[in-house]
Amino acid sequence: MPNTLLTPATGTATAPFEYEQLENSVAALRVSIANRLVYAVGKDLRSATRRDWLFALFHAVRDRMMHKWRETLAVSQDSDAKRVYYLSMEFLTGRALTNALLSVGIYDDAREACTQLGADFDALIDLETDAGLGNGGLGRLAACFLDSMATVGLPGMGYGIRYDFGMFAQKIVDGRQVEEPDYWMVNGNPWEFMRPEFSYEVQFGGRLVQEGDHVRWVDTDDVIATAYDTGVPGHELTSVSTLRLWTARATSGINLDAFNKGDYMRAVEAKNESENVSRVLYPDDSTEHGKELRLRQEYFFVSASLQDILRRYLKSHGSFEQLAEKVAIHLNDTHPALAVPELMRLLVDEYQVEWDAAWALCQRIFSYTNHTLMSEALETWPVDLMGRLLPRHLRIIYDLNARFLAEVHDRFPNENDLLRRVSLIDEHGQRRVRMAYLSVLASHKINGVSALHSDLMVKTIFADFARLWPDRFNNKTNGITPRRWLSQANRPLSALIDARIGTTWRRNLDELKQLRPLADDAEFQSAFRLAKTQNKKRLAERIAQETGIVVSTDSLFDVQIKRMHEYKRQLLNLLHVVTRYQQILAHPNANWVPRTVVFGGKAASAYYMAKLVIKLINDVARVVNHDKRVGDKLKVVFMPNYRVSLAEVIIPAADLSEQISTAGTEASGTGNMKFALNGALTIGTWDGANIEIAENVGLENIFIFGHRTEQVAALRASGYNPRRYYDHNYDLKTTIDRIAEGAFSPEEPNRFHDITRTLLESDYYLLLADYADYIATQQKVDELYRRPNEWARQAILNVAGMGMFSSDRTIREYADDIWKVKPLFQ
Ligand SMILES: *Cc1c(COP(=O)(O)O)cnc(C)c1O
């Protein structure tokens, strides 16, 4: 039955259609918050909970974004401008309130208004739940891009999944990670708007019926995707972007017939089952697990998004002729790669476009970002599974592949191995669809996320394709939004920068280079150090609150926060910690630079090694922190539940940023950018965007160590033997022996044998090969920290050099070089 509620309303107001005037003064905000508390939340002063006050505040700021949001949508529609659609399985947006207050420009006034109403503004702000709809860097990048699209004024939107459960919450119990479900909307989600008029059927399963040239996909199990929209405000409300997330609803006409007549309860149970597709975010970073539900999720959101994109296009166009002039679709990694066969299916099966014409459109519309070169992270799906779940798409992929391989054969008739290598189907063992190759085949532009990664991409995983189509490959070095990661997270430093160079760096981050002359200014150095100390105090309080560990703000804050992964080498950092601990015990009266080493990060729930490293960090912390002989010279902290809002507290307080992945493994990193922008010095390998950071802040202002990519390759090729390093380095040997003997786990001496054995027997990520240089470089860090003015000088030069790492720069490059989309607002 059609839902008549969802048809366009035809009535027009005859009386003047007037709005309440929303001013941004303290008095007006006070009235707004009180009004929202009563009229939107339905409470009053007597009955309001903290949640009610918070929601009243949400509504007061949200109201002030609405006209710009509607205007942004109206202008993009009326101008018929080309729009970009950013398809991503993950959007790790974190909290929205402070960002919205700052974007609208009412942060200080709203704070004052709350105070006058008797509400504790800072406490309220801290009650907002993070929207953790992502694992790590990839999802956070998508969130920064939405912020930059809104700030730059680009027409377009993000599409993703409205997971009921986001990234799990991490508890540390007995030093081990325990995962708890993140039911993030338990108190409601005041930022989103349900848009039931934008609902689409998404088909699964069934079978194909060939009718002449035409294929019909029938007997499917269908799910409804319903849109929920969230506005993403740009800086100073230049424009407001839309994030449209899909939630799964059972079809109302669910196969009641398939059940025993009258078995109402079972019918409803089946409905619940089909709604599972948007239930939970897969908490695996970088590794795919071939789970059917995951494939369902990928198709679910891609199909709904494409139906929505075509509907919007057809509202103002009578044919598909102009589709590629009006629509750009970006694939954030291969997770949305089913968009390619889905667009083909919609055009060919549903709208009767000729195959060749449809394919030509696809190749002009799609572009794709690769995020990793690691083979275990390259997504492939078993042909069997895809054939069962998405038979039409598998058929389309086969047809595309046949045509593609025929073309390759025409161009390189004597290279039969090439056909096997570039085929969309991996015929080795269980036949699988190669999603990265599908994405490359369909995309007119394919980019990596740092100069090094883009270079390696065309030399390794896509070497054959780069030979076929060299012009398709390009680099777009990642960036971060300076609004959240400096202006919002680090108010002391932001205020200092504002006082010296004005406030417009938030929009033109290159202006930070005006800080360069101030690097030698003693007065500026001391103000800079004061800001850092304020941030360190805030973090020290948070550490005490969450872990009970008391740390000194005079100590060097040495921080590594990111997903727990072997390639990121948290274990190398820990080897340094244990080495330092041994040396402090051996030379207690030496002039030690006191250090606080902070770790944070989640491990995928099934990642045994990563979880064991968390346990080892916590066991080392317990021993070191309780050793009276050590005192403030060394403290080790594992901060539980690393997430965006916690990053905003930790990063501004860091003195030293640990970016120590094995060269060639970290595609870009964005954590590295956040730290340098906040005046931390980096200790890092020649990897990912570390290289470009070094080039921009100056090689003399960063601590680079370790084997480079070519040396890593050479070392492996020559038959890497970690034991050689262990046998020849006394400190390394002692460090590993202590762990292996159970010095940190006396109640279970064998606890970490899997770690020490892996290090000595394979050490795939070359920790032992980089150990000596890492330790020596950490000594240089100490030496510099003893010279606070020189440290401050270098830290200031880091901030001053970070202009190019604004995601505004990144998004403009995508818009100009790839999407060909122009700003509508300036
Ligand atoms: C920036 C960020 C990341 C990415 O950090 P890397 O160090 O680049 O891996 C992951 N998680 C959160 C919460 C972040 O804010």
mmCIF file with all atom_site columns, N, CA, C and O in Angstrom, residues 1-10 197:
data_model
loop_
_atom_site.group_PDB
_atom_site.id
_atom_site.type_symbol
_atom_site.label_atom_id
_atom_site.label_alt_id
_atom_site.label_comp_id
_atom_site.label_asym_id
_atom_site.label_entity_id
_atom_site.label_seq_id
_atom_site.pdbx_PDB_ins_code
_atom_site.Cartn_x
_atom_site.Cartn_y
_atom_site.Cartn_z
_atom_site.occupancy
_atom_site.B_iso_or_equiv
_atom_site.pdbx_formal_charge
_atom_site.auth_seq_id
_atom_site.auth_comp_id
_atom_site.auth_asym_id
_atom_site.auth_atom_id
_atom_site.pdbx_PDB_model_num
ATOM 1  N N  . MET A 1 1   ? 0.843  -1.194 0.000  1.00 0.00 ? 1   MET A N  1
ATOM 2  C CA . MET A 1 1   ? 0.000  0.000  0.000  1.00 0.00 ? 1   MET A CA 1
ATOM 3  C C  . MET A 1 1   ? 0.881  1.247  0.000  1.00 0.00 ? 1   MET A C  1
ATOM 4  O O  . MET A 1 1   ? 1.735  1.378  0.858  1.00 0.00 ? 1   MET A O  1
ATOM 5  N N  . PRO A 1 2   ? 0.667  2.155  -0.971 1.00 0.00 ? 2   PRO A N  1
ATOM 6  C CA . PRO A 1 2   ? 1.501  3.363  -0.974 1.00 0.00 ? 2   PRO A CA 1
ATOM 7  C C  . PRO A 1 2   ? 1.221  4.194  0.275  1.00 0.00 ? 2   PRO A C  1
ATOM 8  O O  . PRO A 1 2   ? 0.085  4.267  0.736  1.00 0.00 ? 2   PRO A O  1
ATOM 9  N N  . ASN A 1 3   ? 2.247  4.768  0.794  1.00 0.00 ? 3   ASN A N  1
ATOM 10 C CA . ASN A 1 3   ? 2.127  5.586  1.997  1.00 0.00 ? 3   ASN A CA 1
ATOM 11 C C  . ASN A 1 3   ? 1.841  7.021  1.567  1.00 0.00 ? 3   ASN A C  1
ATOM 12 O O  . ASN A 1 3   ? 2.744  7.767  1.203  1.00 0.00 ? 3   ASN A O  1
ATOM 13 N N  . THR A 1 4   ? 0.574  7.411  1.617  1.00 0.00 ? 4   THR A N  1
ATOM 14 C CA . THR A 1 4   ? 0.201  8.735  1.106  1.00 0.00 ? 4   THR A CA 1
ATOM 15 C C  . THR A 1 4   ? 0.807  9.864  1.924  1.00 0.00 ? 4   THR A C  1
ATOM 16 O O  . THR A 1 4   ? 0.897  10.993 1.460  1.00 0.00 ? 4   THR A O  1
ATOM 17 N N  . LEU A 1 5   ? 1.229  9.542  3.127  1.00 0.00 ? 5   LEU A N  1
ATOM 18 C CA . LEU A 1 5   ? 1.900  10.564 3.927  1.00 0.00 ? 5   LEU A CA 1
ATOM 19 C C  . LEU A 1 5   ? 3.160  11.080 3.244  1.00 0.00 ? 5   LEU A C  1
ATOM 20 O O  . LEU A 1 5   ? 3.604  12.192 3.491  1.00 0.00 ? 5   LEU A O  1
ATOM 21 N N  . LEU A 1 6   ? 3.745  10.242 2.406  1.00 0.00 ? 6   LEU A N  1
ATOM 22 C CA . LEU A 1 6   ? 5.072  10.574 1.878  1.00 0.00 ? 6   LEU A CA 1
ATOM 23 C C  . LEU A 1 6   ? 5.027  11.198 0.486  1.00 0.00 ? 6   LEU A C  1
ATOM 24 O O  . LEU A 1 6   ? 6.061  11.385 -0.143 1.00 0.00 ? 6   LEU A O  1
ATOM 25 N N  . THR A 1 7   ? 3.849  11.518 0.007  1.00 0.00 ? 7   THR A N  1
ATOM 26 C CA . THR A 1 7   ? 3.779  12.191 -1.290 1.00 0.00 ? 7   THR A CA 1
ATOM 27 C C  . THR A 1 7   ? 3.946  13.687 -1.061 1.00 0.00 ? 7   THR A C  1
ATOM 28 O O  . THR A 1 7   ? 3.640  14.192 0.024  1.00 0.00 ? 7   THR A O  1
ATOM 29 N N  . PRO A 1 8   ? 4.445  14.418 -2.091 1.00 0.00 ? 8   PRO A N  1
ATOM 30 C CA . PRO A 1 8   ? 4.679  15.851 -1.902 1.00 0.00 ? 8   PRO A CA 1
ATOM 31 C C  . PRO A 1 8   ? 3.388  16.566 -1.508 1.00 0.00 ? 8   PRO A C  1
ATOM 32 O O  . PRO A 1 8   ? 2.326  16.265 -2.040 1.00 0.00 ? 8   PRO A O  1
ATOM 33 N N  . ALA A 1 9   ? 3.524  17.486 -0.586 1.00 0.00 ? 9   ALA A N  1
ATOM 34 C CA . ALA A 1 9   ? 2.367  18.284 -0.183 1.00 0.00 ? 9   ALA A CA 1
ATOM 35 C C  . ALA A 1 9   ? 2.157  19.362 -1.232 1.00 0.00 ? 9   ALA A C  1
ATOM 36 O O  . ALA A 1 9   ? 3.110  20.003 -1.664 1.00 0.00 ? 9   ALA A O  1
ATOM 37 N N  . THR A 1 10  ? 0.935  19.561 -1.668 1.00 0.00 ? 10  THR A N  1
ATOM 38 C CA . THR A 1 10  ? 0.713  20.534 -2.739 1.00 0.00 ? 10  THR A CA 1
ATOM 39 C C  . THR A 1 10  ? 0.232  21.866 -2.204 1.00 0.00 ? 10  THR A C  1
ATOM 40 O O  . THR A 1 10  ? 0.307  22.876 -2.880 1.00 0.00 ? 10  THR A O  1
ATOM 41 N N  . GLU A 1 197 ? 10.422 9.489  3.046  1.00 0.00 ? 197 GLU A N  1
ATOM 42 C CA . GLU A 1 197 ? 10.060 9.573  1.624  1.00 0.00 ? 197 GLU A CA 1
ATOM 43 C C  . GLU A 1 197 ? 11.204 9.100  0.731  1.00 0.00 ? 197 GLU A C  1
ATOM 44 O O  . GLU A 1 197 ? 10.988 8.792  -0.437 1.00 0.00 ? 197 GLU A O  1
#
